[in-house]
Amino acid sequence: MDQGGIIAPETRPSPWGVAAKPAVQCSLAEVMSEELARELQLEEESHVFPEEVLSEDGPFLSSDNIDTSSDEVLAQMLQMQFDKEYDAQLLREEKKFNGDSKVSISFENYRKVHPSEENDSSEDEVDWQDTRHDPYKADKPTPTPKKGFVGKGKDITTKHDEVVCGRKNTARMENFAPEFQVGDGIVMDLKLSNQVFNALKQHSISEQRKSARLHDKKEVSTAEKVVDPKTRLLLYKMVNSGVLETINGCVSTGKESVVFHASGGSMEDQEIPAECAIKVFKTTLNEFKNRDKYIKDDYRFKERFSKLNPRKIIRMWAEKEMHNLKRMHKAGIPCPEVVLLKKHVLVMSFIGNDQIPAPTLKEAKLGLEDSKQAYYQVLSMMKQLYEQCNLVHADLSEYNMMWHDGKVWLIDVSQSVEPTHPHGLEFLYRDCRNVSQFFQKAGVSETPHARELFNIVSGLNISSDNQVDFMAEIEALEKVNEDHVQMHGKKVSIYQKDDDGPPRIYDK
């Protein structure tokens, strides 16, 4: 170092092939000058990146006049060279990965974006990803020639060409339903054969139809704890008319119905209980396919059954339960009291307190004395049901009997039939077997076996010792009863009332 000045380091040749200029000596005062610093800053900001460096087509360095003394220019040049090498390597990997496969994968999204590719002519220019060539759409519409092929000799291409048909089938997938996910095939030159395309098209159509069926089923059916729009409208009308004050929620669900709790309102000609139960019969037909035997042979509904469509039969179930409950209530049997029937919605009195339903015999934990009391009540109700109401419950078990206020209450009588039903005695024997097994397990020693209980309730006194002969006699009695009803059908019809029915003719 000289006194008052700085000596530049030894001049070395530039790696870019341009000779470096000799450094100009300056004094320490000039180095510390603010004016000189401002001049250098303005000079650095005025540098423009040379177009020759940014050109992809020409050589990386196209002129010897490029000033490489600036670190910024050197950094940009190095970055450009690195990006070019990276893109070239990426292109080699893409070719190696695809090979001769008909389905190719593009690495276009992984290329480096260079400053030279940016166009500042318009800010509203469409993104480059949206302007790439779509292999499924021709640049210009080409009409199909009448002769069915284009080209000559070895270059002839027919309308059955595998590549043309494959791309056309891939483009036609855009016409599928929006729910059918076909993916993005812009960057992949997919070619679907006719067999694959037809299979996909058929699958799309079937899925569309399935979706429409499920939507229709959801709109017109009553599912578990859910009501369809028509049922909801019926409930709204009941509340708006003042029959019900509020509907509080679901309290029970079953195979054929949903039960809601409601607060009673008022009617002019009838007193409504403070707490009501709304039984909504499910409008799905799945649960009723095997239950038509309970209603098609019932003399009260036999003529109407064959003339109704399946959905109206569900309303008949609600009507049937209403008639059966009225008969039972008139005979003094503890059961829900009917308030109102609207189509497939039946409003009854609620068995329970404070929106809590009474427990069934299956749920109630009864002691031995209460179990004995419950058995004698059930036996009395079965005899009343058979003799006074002229009915057979047909589904009597510990699940359809409730324990409330020290009494047994019968519920769910929509399937109940009269003893003149072709299977009425079989249903009665099944009820007796369920009742006998339940109370015997509960420890009630007075409970007889099923055949003895059947004779006590029906009064038929069938003396067979084994079950096979017992059931054979029951079937014989049902056959005699069925023939009698068919021969005297017109006379039987005069008994079609809520509280009476045709007389039983199999008295021994």
Short mmCIF file of C-alpha atoms in Angstrom, two decimals:
data_model
loop_
_atom_site.label_atom_id
_atom_site.label_comp_id
_atom_site.label_asym_id
_atom_site.label_seq_id
_atom_site.Cartn_x
_atom_site.Cartn_y
_atom_site.Cartn_z
CA MET A 1 0.00 0.00 0.00
CA ASP A 2 1.32 3.46 -0.94
CA GLN A 3 0.92 6.44 1.38
CA GLY A 4 -2.54 7.96 0.87
CA GLY A 5 -3.67 5.42 -1.80
CA ILE A 6 -4.74 1.82 -2.35
CA ILE A 7 -3.08 -0.60 -4.81
CA ALA A 8 -5.57 -2.99 -6.57
CA PRO A 9 -4.81 -6.72 -6.35
CA GLU A 10 -2.88 -8.45 -9.13
CA THR A 11 -4.84 -8.57 -12.38
CA ARG A 12 -6.00 -12.12 -13.26
CA PRO A 13 -7.54 -13.35 -16.57
CA SER A 14 -11.39 -13.54 -16.57
CA PRO A 15 -12.86 -17.08 -16.78
CA TRP A 16 -15.41 -15.79 -19.33
CA GLY A 17 -12.79 -14.90 -21.90
CA VAL A 18 -12.90 -11.11 -21.53
CA ALA A 19 -9.81 -9.28 -20.36
CA ALA A 20 -10.28 -7.34 -17.17
CA LYS A 21 -9.58 -3.61 -17.27
CA PRO A 22 -6.68 -2.33 -15.13
CA ALA A 23 -7.85 -0.87 -11.87
CA VAL A 24 -7.69 2.91 -11.52
CA GLN A 25 -5.80 4.14 -8.52
CA CYS A 26 -7.63 6.57 -6.28
CA SER A 27 -6.92 8.28 -3.04
CA LEU A 28 -8.47 7.45 0.32
CA ALA A 29 -10.39 10.73 0.27
CA GLU A 30 -12.05 9.77 -2.99
CA VAL A 31 -13.06 6.35 -1.59
CA MET A 32 -14.74 7.99 1.38
CA SER A 33 -16.52 10.56 -0.76
CA GLU A 34 -20.32 10.42 -0.66
CA GLU A 35 -20.66 11.85 -4.15
CA LEU A 36 -18.58 8.99 -5.57
CA ALA A 37 -20.77 6.44 -3.72
CA ARG A 38 -23.94 7.95 -5.22
CA GLU A 39 -22.44 7.85 -8.70
CA LEU A 40 -21.51 4.17 -8.33
CA GLN A 41 -25.00 3.33 -7.08
CA LEU A 42 -26.67 5.08 -10.01
CA GLU A 43 -24.31 3.34 -12.42
CA GLU A 44 -25.19 -0.11 -10.94
CA GLU A 45 -28.94 0.57 -11.12
CA SER A 46 -28.66 1.62 -14.76
CA HIS A 47 -27.36 -1.81 -15.83
CA VAL A 48 -29.76 -3.60 -18.20
CA PHE A 49 -29.63 -7.35 -18.49
CA PRO A 50 -28.37 -8.00 -22.05
CA GLU A 51 -30.73 -9.68 -24.43
CA GLU A 52 -27.95 -11.76 -25.89
CA VAL A 53 -27.55 -13.53 -22.55
CA LEU A 54 -31.27 -14.30 -22.25
CA SER A 55 -31.66 -15.82 -25.68
CA GLU A 56 -32.35 -19.51 -25.61
CA ASP A 57 -31.80 -20.10 -29.32
CA GLY A 58 -28.39 -18.46 -29.67
CA PRO A 59 -25.12 -19.10 -27.82
CA PHE A 60 -24.96 -18.31 -24.16
CA LEU A 61 -22.42 -15.54 -24.82
CA SER A 62 -23.03 -13.95 -28.20
CA SER A 63 -20.82 -10.83 -27.84
CA ASP A 64 -17.52 -9.92 -26.34
CA ASN A 65 -18.84 -6.51 -25.27
CA ILE A 66 -20.69 -7.86 -22.23
CA ASP A 67 -19.47 -6.30 -19.08
CA THR A 68 -18.91 -9.04 -16.52
CA SER A 69 -17.48 -6.86 -13.84
CA SER A 70 -20.92 -6.68 -12.13
CA ASP A 71 -21.68 -9.50 -9.69
CA GLU A 72 -25.40 -9.26 -10.52
CA VAL A 73 -24.81 -9.95 -14.21
CA LEU A 74 -22.52 -12.88 -13.37
CA ALA A 75 -25.12 -14.35 -10.99
CA GLN A 76 -27.89 -14.09 -13.57
CA MET A 77 -25.74 -15.67 -16.24
CA LEU A 78 -24.81 -18.55 -13.94
CA GLN A 79 -28.44 -19.08 -12.95
CA MET A 80 -29.49 -19.14 -16.60
CA GLN A 81 -26.86 -21.75 -17.40
CA PHE A 82 -27.88 -23.86 -14.40
CA ASP A 83 -31.55 -23.70 -15.41
CA LYS A 84 -30.77 -24.78 -18.95
CA GLU A 85 -28.75 -27.74 -17.73
CA TYR A 86 -31.52 -28.70 -15.31
CA ASP A 87 -34.18 -28.57 -18.05
CA ALA A 88 -32.02 -30.65 -20.37
CA GLN A 89 -31.56 -33.29 -17.67
CA LEU A 90 -35.29 -33.25 -16.96
CA LEU A 91 -36.03 -33.82 -20.65
CA ARG A 92 -33.70 -36.84 -20.74
CA GLU A 93 -35.37 -38.32 -17.65
CA GLU A 94 -38.82 -37.78 -19.20
CA LYS A 95 -37.83 -39.64 -22.39
CA LYS A 96 -36.28 -42.47 -20.40
CA PHE A 97 -39.33 -42.75 -18.13
CA ASN A 98 -41.89 -42.86 -20.95
CA GLY A 99 -39.95 -45.06 -23.35
CA ASP A 100 -42.23 -46.58 -25.98
CA SER A 101 -45.35 -46.49 -23.79
CA LYS A 102 -48.61 -45.32 -25.40
CA VAL A 103 -49.42 -43.37 -22.26
CA SER A 104 -46.77 -40.73 -21.67
CA ILE A 105 -46.04 -38.62 -18.60
CA SER A 106 -44.94 -35.00 -18.95
CA PHE A 107 -42.49 -33.26 -16.59
CA GLU A 108 -43.47 -29.86 -17.99
CA ASN A 109 -44.62 -28.56 -14.61
CA TYR A 110 -41.13 -29.11 -13.16
CA ARG A 111 -39.27 -26.97 -15.72
CA LYS A 112 -37.65 -23.77 -14.55
CA VAL A 113 -39.42 -20.55 -15.51
CA HIS A 114 -36.91 -18.13 -17.00
CA PRO A 115 -37.26 -14.35 -17.13
CA SER A 116 -37.08 -14.49 -20.92
CA GLU A 117 -40.35 -16.47 -21.03
CA GLU A 118 -42.28 -13.67 -19.35
CA ASN A 119 -44.16 -11.35 -21.69
CA ASP A 120 -44.94 -7.87 -20.37
CA SER A 121 -47.06 -6.87 -23.37
CA SER A 122 -50.35 -7.48 -21.57
CA GLU A 123 -51.26 -8.14 -17.96
CA ASP A 124 -54.44 -9.99 -18.97
CA GLU A 125 -52.65 -12.64 -21.00
CA VAL A 126 -53.94 -16.17 -20.48
CA ASP A 127 -51.80 -18.46 -18.36
CA TRP A 128 -49.41 -20.63 -20.39
CA GLN A 129 -50.94 -23.78 -18.89
CA ASP A 130 -54.28 -22.97 -20.56
CA THR A 131 -52.79 -22.37 -24.01
CA ARG A 132 -50.95 -25.61 -24.51
CA HIS A 133 -51.86 -27.91 -27.35
CA ASP A 134 -54.75 -30.25 -26.56
CA PRO A 135 -54.07 -33.57 -28.31
CA TYR A 136 -57.80 -34.38 -28.39
CA LYS A 137 -58.89 -31.31 -30.34
CA ALA A 138 -57.69 -30.46 -33.84
CA ASP A 139 -56.26 -27.02 -34.49
CA LYS A 140 -58.71 -26.56 -37.34
CA PRO A 141 -61.96 -28.45 -37.84
CA THR A 142 -61.40 -31.15 -40.40
CA PRO A 143 -64.58 -32.47 -42.00
CA THR A 144 -64.90 -36.23 -42.31
CA PRO A 145 -64.43 -37.21 -45.94
CA LYS A 146 -67.25 -39.10 -47.61
CA LYS A 147 -64.92 -41.87 -48.67
CA GLY A 148 -64.09 -42.62 -45.00
CA PHE A 149 -60.30 -42.26 -45.21
CA VAL A 150 -57.59 -39.69 -45.79
CA GLY A 151 -54.12 -40.00 -47.28
CA LYS A 152 -52.72 -42.26 -49.92
CA GLY A 153 -50.74 -45.44 -50.03
CA LYS A 154 -49.00 -46.34 -46.80
CA ASP A 155 -50.06 -43.05 -45.19
CA ILE A 156 -53.79 -43.80 -45.50
CA THR A 157 -55.80 -43.26 -42.31
CA THR A 158 -59.33 -44.60 -41.97
CA LYS A 159 -62.04 -43.64 -39.51
CA HIS A 160 -61.29 -46.86 -37.63
CA ASP A 161 -57.70 -45.87 -36.93
CA GLU A 162 -56.72 -46.85 -33.40
CA VAL A 163 -55.09 -43.52 -32.55
CA VAL A 164 -57.88 -41.37 -34.02
CA CYS A 165 -60.64 -43.41 -32.35
CA GLY A 166 -58.75 -43.51 -29.06
CA ARG A 167 -58.34 -39.74 -28.88
CA LYS A 168 -61.93 -39.20 -29.98
CA ASN A 169 -63.22 -41.51 -27.25
CA THR A 170 -61.11 -39.72 -24.66
CA ALA A 171 -62.54 -36.35 -25.72
CA ARG A 172 -66.10 -37.74 -25.55
CA MET A 173 -65.62 -38.52 -21.86
CA GLU A 174 -66.22 -34.83 -21.18
CA ASN A 175 -69.91 -35.47 -21.94
CA PHE A 176 -70.27 -37.81 -18.95
CA ALA A 177 -72.17 -36.70 -15.85
CA PRO A 178 -70.35 -34.20 -13.60
CA GLU A 179 -70.35 -36.77 -10.79
CA PHE A 180 -68.30 -39.13 -12.96
CA GLN A 181 -64.65 -38.24 -12.33
CA VAL A 182 -62.67 -38.59 -15.58
CA GLY A 183 -59.52 -36.72 -14.55
CA ASP A 184 -57.42 -34.21 -16.47
CA GLY A 185 -56.12 -35.64 -19.74
CA ILE A 186 -54.73 -32.48 -21.32
CA VAL A 187 -51.09 -33.34 -20.71
CA MET A 188 -51.56 -37.08 -21.33
CA ASP A 189 -52.17 -38.35 -24.82
CA LEU A 190 -54.74 -40.98 -23.77
CA LYS A 191 -56.27 -43.30 -26.32
CA LEU A 192 -59.29 -45.30 -25.12
CA SER A 193 -60.43 -48.27 -27.10
CA ASN A 194 -64.09 -48.62 -28.04
CA GLN A 195 -64.53 -51.48 -25.56
CA VAL A 196 -63.18 -49.45 -22.63
CA PHE A 197 -65.12 -46.32 -23.61
CA ASN A 198 -68.43 -48.24 -23.94
CA ALA A 199 -67.89 -49.85 -20.53
CA LEU A 200 -67.22 -46.45 -18.94
CA LYS A 201 -70.24 -44.93 -20.66
CA GLN A 202 -72.54 -47.71 -19.46
CA HIS A 203 -71.17 -47.37 -15.93
CA SER A 204 -71.78 -43.60 -16.02
CA ILE A 205 -75.39 -44.11 -17.11
CA SER A 206 -76.06 -46.74 -14.45
CA GLU A 207 -74.54 -44.53 -11.72
CA GLN A 208 -76.73 -41.63 -12.86
CA ARG A 209 -79.85 -43.78 -12.63
CA LYS A 210 -78.82 -45.16 -9.26
CA SER A 211 -78.26 -41.65 -7.92
CA ALA A 212 -81.69 -40.59 -9.18
CA ARG A 213 -83.34 -43.61 -7.53
CA LEU A 214 -81.63 -42.95 -4.20
CA HIS A 215 -82.65 -39.28 -4.34
CA ASP A 216 -86.25 -40.22 -5.12
CA LYS A 217 -86.29 -42.83 -2.36
CA LYS A 218 -84.96 -40.30 0.13
CA GLU A 219 -87.58 -37.71 -0.84
CA VAL A 220 -90.66 -39.97 -0.74
CA SER A 221 -89.81 -42.33 2.11
CA THR A 222 -89.78 -42.14 5.87
CA ALA A 223 -86.50 -43.47 7.21
CA GLU A 224 -85.44 -44.10 10.79
CA LYS A 225 -85.90 -40.97 12.92
CA VAL A 226 -86.50 -38.96 9.73
CA VAL A 227 -89.76 -37.98 8.04
CA ASP A 228 -90.27 -37.22 4.37
CA PRO A 229 -91.63 -33.83 3.20
CA LYS A 230 -95.25 -35.07 2.91
CA THR A 231 -95.23 -36.47 6.44
CA ARG A 232 -93.63 -33.27 7.73
CA LEU A 233 -96.41 -31.27 6.10
CA LEU A 234 -99.04 -33.40 7.87
CA LEU A 235 -97.36 -32.77 11.21
CA TYR A 236 -97.16 -29.03 10.52
CA LYS A 237 -100.89 -28.94 9.74
CA MET A 238 -101.67 -30.70 13.02
CA VAL A 239 -99.68 -28.10 14.93
CA ASN A 240 -101.12 -25.16 12.99
CA SER A 241 -104.69 -26.37 13.51
CA GLY A 242 -104.14 -26.57 17.27
CA VAL A 243 -104.58 -30.35 17.56
CA LEU A 244 -100.99 -30.55 18.76
CA GLU A 245 -99.15 -27.85 20.64
CA THR A 246 -95.57 -28.98 20.06
CA ILE A 247 -93.72 -32.01 18.69
CA ASN A 248 -90.85 -32.76 21.04
CA GLY A 249 -88.86 -35.53 19.36
CA CYS A 250 -88.50 -39.23 18.64
CA VAL A 251 -89.01 -41.65 21.52
CA SER A 252 -89.02 -45.01 19.75
CA THR A 253 -88.19 -46.62 16.42
CA GLY A 254 -89.28 -49.95 15.02
CA LYS A 255 -89.27 -51.99 11.85
CA GLU A 256 -92.48 -50.47 10.55
CA SER A 257 -92.91 -47.13 12.32
CA VAL A 258 -91.35 -44.21 14.19
CA VAL A 259 -92.96 -42.82 17.35
CA PHE A 260 -92.70 -39.15 18.35
CA HIS A 261 -93.75 -37.42 21.56
CA ALA A 262 -96.03 -34.39 21.31
CA SER A 263 -97.87 -32.04 23.62
CA GLY A 264 -101.62 -32.17 23.10
CA GLY A 265 -103.65 -29.17 22.02
CA SER A 266 -107.42 -28.87 21.73
CA MET A 267 -110.30 -29.97 19.50
CA GLU A 268 -113.93 -28.90 19.52
CA ASP A 269 -115.57 -32.31 19.76
CA GLN A 270 -112.85 -34.31 21.50
CA GLU A 271 -110.58 -34.00 24.51
CA ILE A 272 -106.90 -34.44 23.70
CA PRO A 273 -104.49 -35.85 26.31
CA ALA A 274 -101.74 -33.61 27.62
CA GLU A 275 -99.12 -35.98 26.26
CA CYS A 276 -99.58 -37.67 22.89
CA ALA A 277 -97.70 -40.26 20.88
CA ILE A 278 -97.46 -39.79 17.11
CA LYS A 279 -96.95 -43.08 15.29
CA VAL A 280 -95.62 -42.46 11.78
CA PHE A 281 -95.66 -45.59 9.63
CA LYS A 282 -92.59 -45.80 7.42
CA THR A 283 -93.44 -45.31 3.78
CA THR A 284 -90.64 -47.60 2.61
CA LEU A 285 -91.98 -50.88 1.32
CA ASN A 286 -89.11 -53.10 2.46
CA GLU A 287 -90.61 -53.92 5.85
CA PHE A 288 -94.09 -54.72 4.45
CA LYS A 289 -93.18 -57.30 1.82
CA ASN A 290 -93.65 -60.21 4.22
CA ARG A 291 -96.48 -58.69 6.27
CA ASP A 292 -99.28 -58.64 3.72
CA LYS A 293 -100.58 -61.94 5.10
CA TYR A 294 -101.88 -60.04 8.14
CA ILE A 295 -104.15 -57.81 6.07
CA LYS A 296 -104.97 -59.34 2.68
CA ASP A 297 -107.13 -62.09 4.28
CA ASP A 298 -108.77 -59.81 6.85
CA TYR A 299 -112.44 -59.56 5.88
CA ARG A 300 -112.47 -55.86 6.79
CA PHE A 301 -109.80 -54.99 4.20
CA LYS A 302 -109.85 -57.95 1.81
CA GLU A 303 -111.81 -56.22 -0.95
CA ARG A 304 -109.84 -53.00 -0.69
CA PHE A 305 -106.44 -54.70 -0.53
CA SER A 306 -106.39 -55.87 -4.15
CA LYS A 307 -107.45 -52.45 -5.49
CA LEU A 308 -104.72 -50.37 -3.81
CA ASN A 309 -101.16 -49.65 -4.81
CA PRO A 310 -98.43 -50.66 -2.35
CA ARG A 311 -98.02 -47.20 -0.79
CA LYS A 312 -101.71 -46.87 0.00
CA ILE A 313 -101.59 -50.24 1.74
CA ILE A 314 -99.34 -48.59 4.34
CA ARG A 315 -102.17 -46.16 5.12
CA MET A 316 -104.36 -49.20 5.58
CA TRP A 317 -101.99 -50.43 8.27
CA ALA A 318 -102.55 -47.22 10.23
CA GLU A 319 -106.31 -47.53 9.73
CA LYS A 320 -106.21 -51.15 10.87
CA GLU A 321 -104.41 -50.24 14.09
CA MET A 322 -106.93 -47.48 14.75
CA HIS A 323 -109.89 -49.90 14.44
CA ASN A 324 -108.20 -52.49 16.64
CA LEU A 325 -107.34 -49.93 19.34
CA LYS A 326 -110.94 -48.70 19.39
CA ARG A 327 -112.23 -52.23 19.94
CA MET A 328 -109.74 -52.82 22.74
CA HIS A 329 -110.47 -49.48 24.41
CA LYS A 330 -114.22 -50.18 24.30
CA ALA A 331 -113.65 -53.55 25.98
CA GLY A 332 -111.66 -51.91 28.78
CA ILE A 333 -108.25 -53.33 27.85
CA PRO A 334 -105.40 -50.96 28.83
CA CYS A 335 -104.07 -49.59 25.54
CA PRO A 336 -103.37 -46.20 23.88
CA GLU A 337 -106.47 -44.13 23.12
CA VAL A 338 -106.85 -43.02 19.51
CA VAL A 339 -106.96 -39.25 18.99
CA LEU A 340 -106.62 -38.68 15.25
CA LEU A 341 -105.67 -40.50 12.03
CA LYS A 342 -104.31 -38.70 8.98
CA LYS A 343 -103.17 -40.99 6.17
CA HIS A 344 -100.20 -42.92 7.64
CA VAL A 345 -99.90 -40.78 10.80
CA LEU A 346 -101.75 -42.01 13.90
CA VAL A 347 -102.03 -39.79 17.00
CA MET A 348 -102.65 -41.63 20.29
CA SER A 349 -102.38 -41.04 24.01
CA PHE A 350 -98.86 -41.35 25.40
CA ILE A 351 -98.07 -44.18 27.83
CA GLY A 352 -95.50 -42.69 30.20
CA ASN A 353 -94.75 -39.47 32.04
CA ASP A 354 -92.77 -36.31 31.25
CA GLN A 355 -91.82 -37.37 27.71
CA ILE A 356 -90.33 -40.64 29.02
CA PRO A 357 -92.14 -43.72 27.69
CA ALA A 358 -93.08 -46.50 30.04
CA PRO A 359 -90.71 -49.50 29.93
CA THR A 360 -91.68 -52.71 28.16
CA LEU A 361 -91.90 -55.94 30.12
CA LYS A 362 -88.52 -56.83 28.63
CA GLU A 363 -86.97 -53.64 30.03
CA ALA A 364 -88.87 -53.45 33.33
CA LYS A 365 -87.15 -55.16 36.24
CA LEU A 366 -90.12 -56.71 38.03
CA GLY A 367 -90.02 -58.69 41.23
CA LEU A 368 -91.68 -62.08 41.59
CA GLU A 369 -94.94 -60.64 42.93
CA ASP A 370 -95.16 -58.03 40.17
CA SER A 371 -94.36 -60.73 37.60
CA LYS A 372 -97.23 -62.89 38.91
CA GLN A 373 -99.56 -59.91 38.82
CA ALA A 374 -98.42 -59.10 35.29
CA TYR A 375 -99.03 -62.71 34.16
CA TYR A 376 -102.62 -62.77 35.39
CA GLN A 377 -103.25 -59.39 33.75
CA VAL A 378 -101.85 -60.64 30.44
CA LEU A 379 -103.95 -63.82 30.66
CA SER A 380 -107.09 -61.77 31.33
CA MET A 381 -106.32 -59.39 28.46
CA MET A 382 -105.71 -62.25 26.02
CA LYS A 383 -109.11 -63.74 26.88
CA GLN A 384 -110.80 -60.35 26.61
CA LEU A 385 -109.07 -59.71 23.32
CA TYR A 386 -110.23 -63.06 21.95
CA GLU A 387 -113.78 -63.18 23.35
CA GLN A 388 -114.94 -59.57 23.61
CA CYS A 389 -112.84 -57.84 20.93
CA ASN A 390 -112.83 -60.84 18.59
CA LEU A 391 -109.11 -60.24 17.93
CA VAL A 392 -105.79 -62.07 18.07
CA HIS A 393 -102.78 -59.87 18.73
CA ALA A 394 -100.58 -61.91 16.32
CA ASP A 395 -97.33 -60.37 17.64
CA LEU A 396 -97.70 -60.56 21.41
CA SER A 397 -94.42 -60.67 23.31
CA GLU A 398 -92.59 -58.89 26.10
CA TYR A 399 -91.57 -56.21 23.57
CA ASN A 400 -95.19 -55.18 22.81
CA MET A 401 -96.41 -54.97 26.41
CA MET A 402 -95.57 -51.97 28.61
CA TRP A 403 -95.55 -51.69 32.42
CA HIS A 404 -97.10 -48.43 33.62
CA ASP A 405 -98.88 -47.51 36.87
CA GLY A 406 -98.76 -51.12 38.05
CA LYS A 407 -100.59 -52.39 34.94
CA VAL A 408 -99.72 -54.07 31.66
CA TRP A 409 -100.60 -52.07 28.54
CA LEU A 410 -100.90 -53.58 25.07
CA ILE A 411 -99.41 -51.71 22.14
CA ASP A 412 -98.63 -52.29 18.46
CA VAL A 413 -101.81 -53.95 17.21
CA SER A 414 -101.56 -52.98 13.54
CA GLN A 415 -101.01 -56.63 12.60
CA SER A 416 -103.80 -57.97 14.82
CA VAL A 417 -106.38 -60.14 13.04
CA GLU A 418 -109.69 -61.74 13.85
CA PRO A 419 -109.95 -65.44 14.71
CA THR A 420 -111.72 -66.00 11.37
CA HIS A 421 -108.45 -65.18 9.62
CA PRO A 422 -107.02 -68.20 7.74
CA HIS A 423 -103.98 -68.11 10.05
CA GLY A 424 -105.65 -66.65 13.14
CA LEU A 425 -105.26 -69.75 15.33
CA GLU A 426 -101.63 -70.14 14.34
CA PHE A 427 -101.00 -66.54 15.38
CA LEU A 428 -102.78 -67.17 18.69
CA TYR A 429 -100.66 -70.24 19.41
CA ARG A 430 -97.51 -68.23 18.68
CA ASP A 431 -98.65 -65.51 21.12
CA CYS A 432 -99.30 -68.14 23.79
CA ARG A 433 -95.87 -69.65 23.28
CA ASN A 434 -94.15 -66.23 23.63
CA VAL A 435 -96.09 -65.37 26.79
CA SER A 436 -95.52 -68.79 28.35
CA GLN A 437 -91.78 -68.75 27.72
CA PHE A 438 -91.35 -65.20 29.07
CA PHE A 439 -93.17 -65.71 32.37
CA GLN A 440 -91.64 -69.14 32.94
CA LYS A 441 -88.19 -67.54 32.66
CA ALA A 442 -89.38 -64.80 35.05
CA GLY A 443 -90.03 -67.47 37.69
CA VAL A 444 -93.86 -67.51 37.65
CA SER A 445 -94.62 -71.13 38.50
CA GLU A 446 -98.33 -70.74 37.69
CA THR A 447 -97.55 -70.23 34.00
CA PRO A 448 -98.78 -73.23 31.93
CA HIS A 449 -97.12 -74.46 28.76
CA ALA A 450 -98.11 -73.02 25.37
CA ARG A 451 -100.73 -75.67 24.39
CA GLU A 452 -102.54 -75.41 27.71
CA LEU A 453 -102.52 -71.61 27.57
CA PHE A 454 -103.93 -71.78 24.03
CA ASN A 455 -106.87 -73.90 25.23
CA ILE A 456 -107.49 -71.53 28.16
CA VAL A 457 -107.64 -68.46 25.90
CA SER A 458 -109.53 -69.98 22.96
CA GLY A 459 -111.74 -72.47 24.83
CA LEU A 460 -111.26 -75.07 22.06
CA ASN A 461 -109.87 -77.82 24.36
CA ILE A 462 -107.62 -79.52 21.83
CA SER A 463 -106.46 -82.72 23.54
CA SER A 464 -103.33 -83.60 21.51
CA ASP A 465 -100.29 -84.43 23.62
CA ASN A 466 -97.55 -83.54 21.12
CA GLN A 467 -97.05 -80.35 19.19
CA VAL A 468 -97.25 -81.97 15.72
CA ASP A 469 -100.76 -83.34 16.26
CA PHE A 470 -101.73 -80.12 18.04
CA MET A 471 -100.74 -77.98 15.04
CA ALA A 472 -102.46 -80.42 12.66
CA GLU A 473 -105.76 -79.94 14.48
CA ILE A 474 -105.29 -76.17 14.43
CA GLU A 475 -104.75 -76.23 10.66
CA ALA A 476 -107.86 -78.41 10.22
CA LEU A 477 -109.95 -75.91 12.18
CA GLU A 478 -108.56 -73.03 10.12
CA LYS A 479 -109.47 -74.87 6.92
CA VAL A 480 -113.07 -75.38 8.08
CA ASN A 481 -113.27 -71.74 9.07
CA GLU A 482 -111.86 -70.55 5.73
CA ASP A 483 -114.37 -72.61 3.74
CA HIS A 484 -117.23 -71.26 5.86
CA VAL A 485 -116.12 -67.64 5.34
CA GLN A 486 -115.84 -68.12 1.58
CA MET A 487 -119.32 -69.66 1.37
CA HIS A 488 -120.95 -66.99 3.54
CA GLY A 489 -118.82 -63.99 2.60
CA LYS A 490 -121.77 -61.70 1.88
CA LYS A 491 -123.34 -62.43 5.26
CA VAL A 492 -120.06 -61.82 7.05
CA SER A 493 -119.71 -58.33 5.59
CA ILE A 494 -122.58 -56.96 7.68
CA TYR A 495 -120.36 -57.19 10.79
CA GLN A 496 -117.73 -54.78 9.51
CA LYS A 497 -117.72 -52.38 12.45
CA ASP A 498 -115.03 -51.15 14.83
CA ASP A 499 -116.46 -52.91 17.86
CA ASP A 500 -117.97 -56.07 16.36
CA GLY A 501 -116.98 -58.78 13.93
CA PRO A 502 -118.22 -61.98 12.38
CA PRO A 503 -119.04 -64.78 14.87
CA ARG A 504 -116.58 -67.62 15.24
CA ILE A 505 -117.94 -70.84 13.77
CA TYR A 506 -115.40 -73.40 15.00
CA ASP A 507 -117.06 -74.00 18.38
CA LYS A 508 -116.74 -77.62 19.48
#
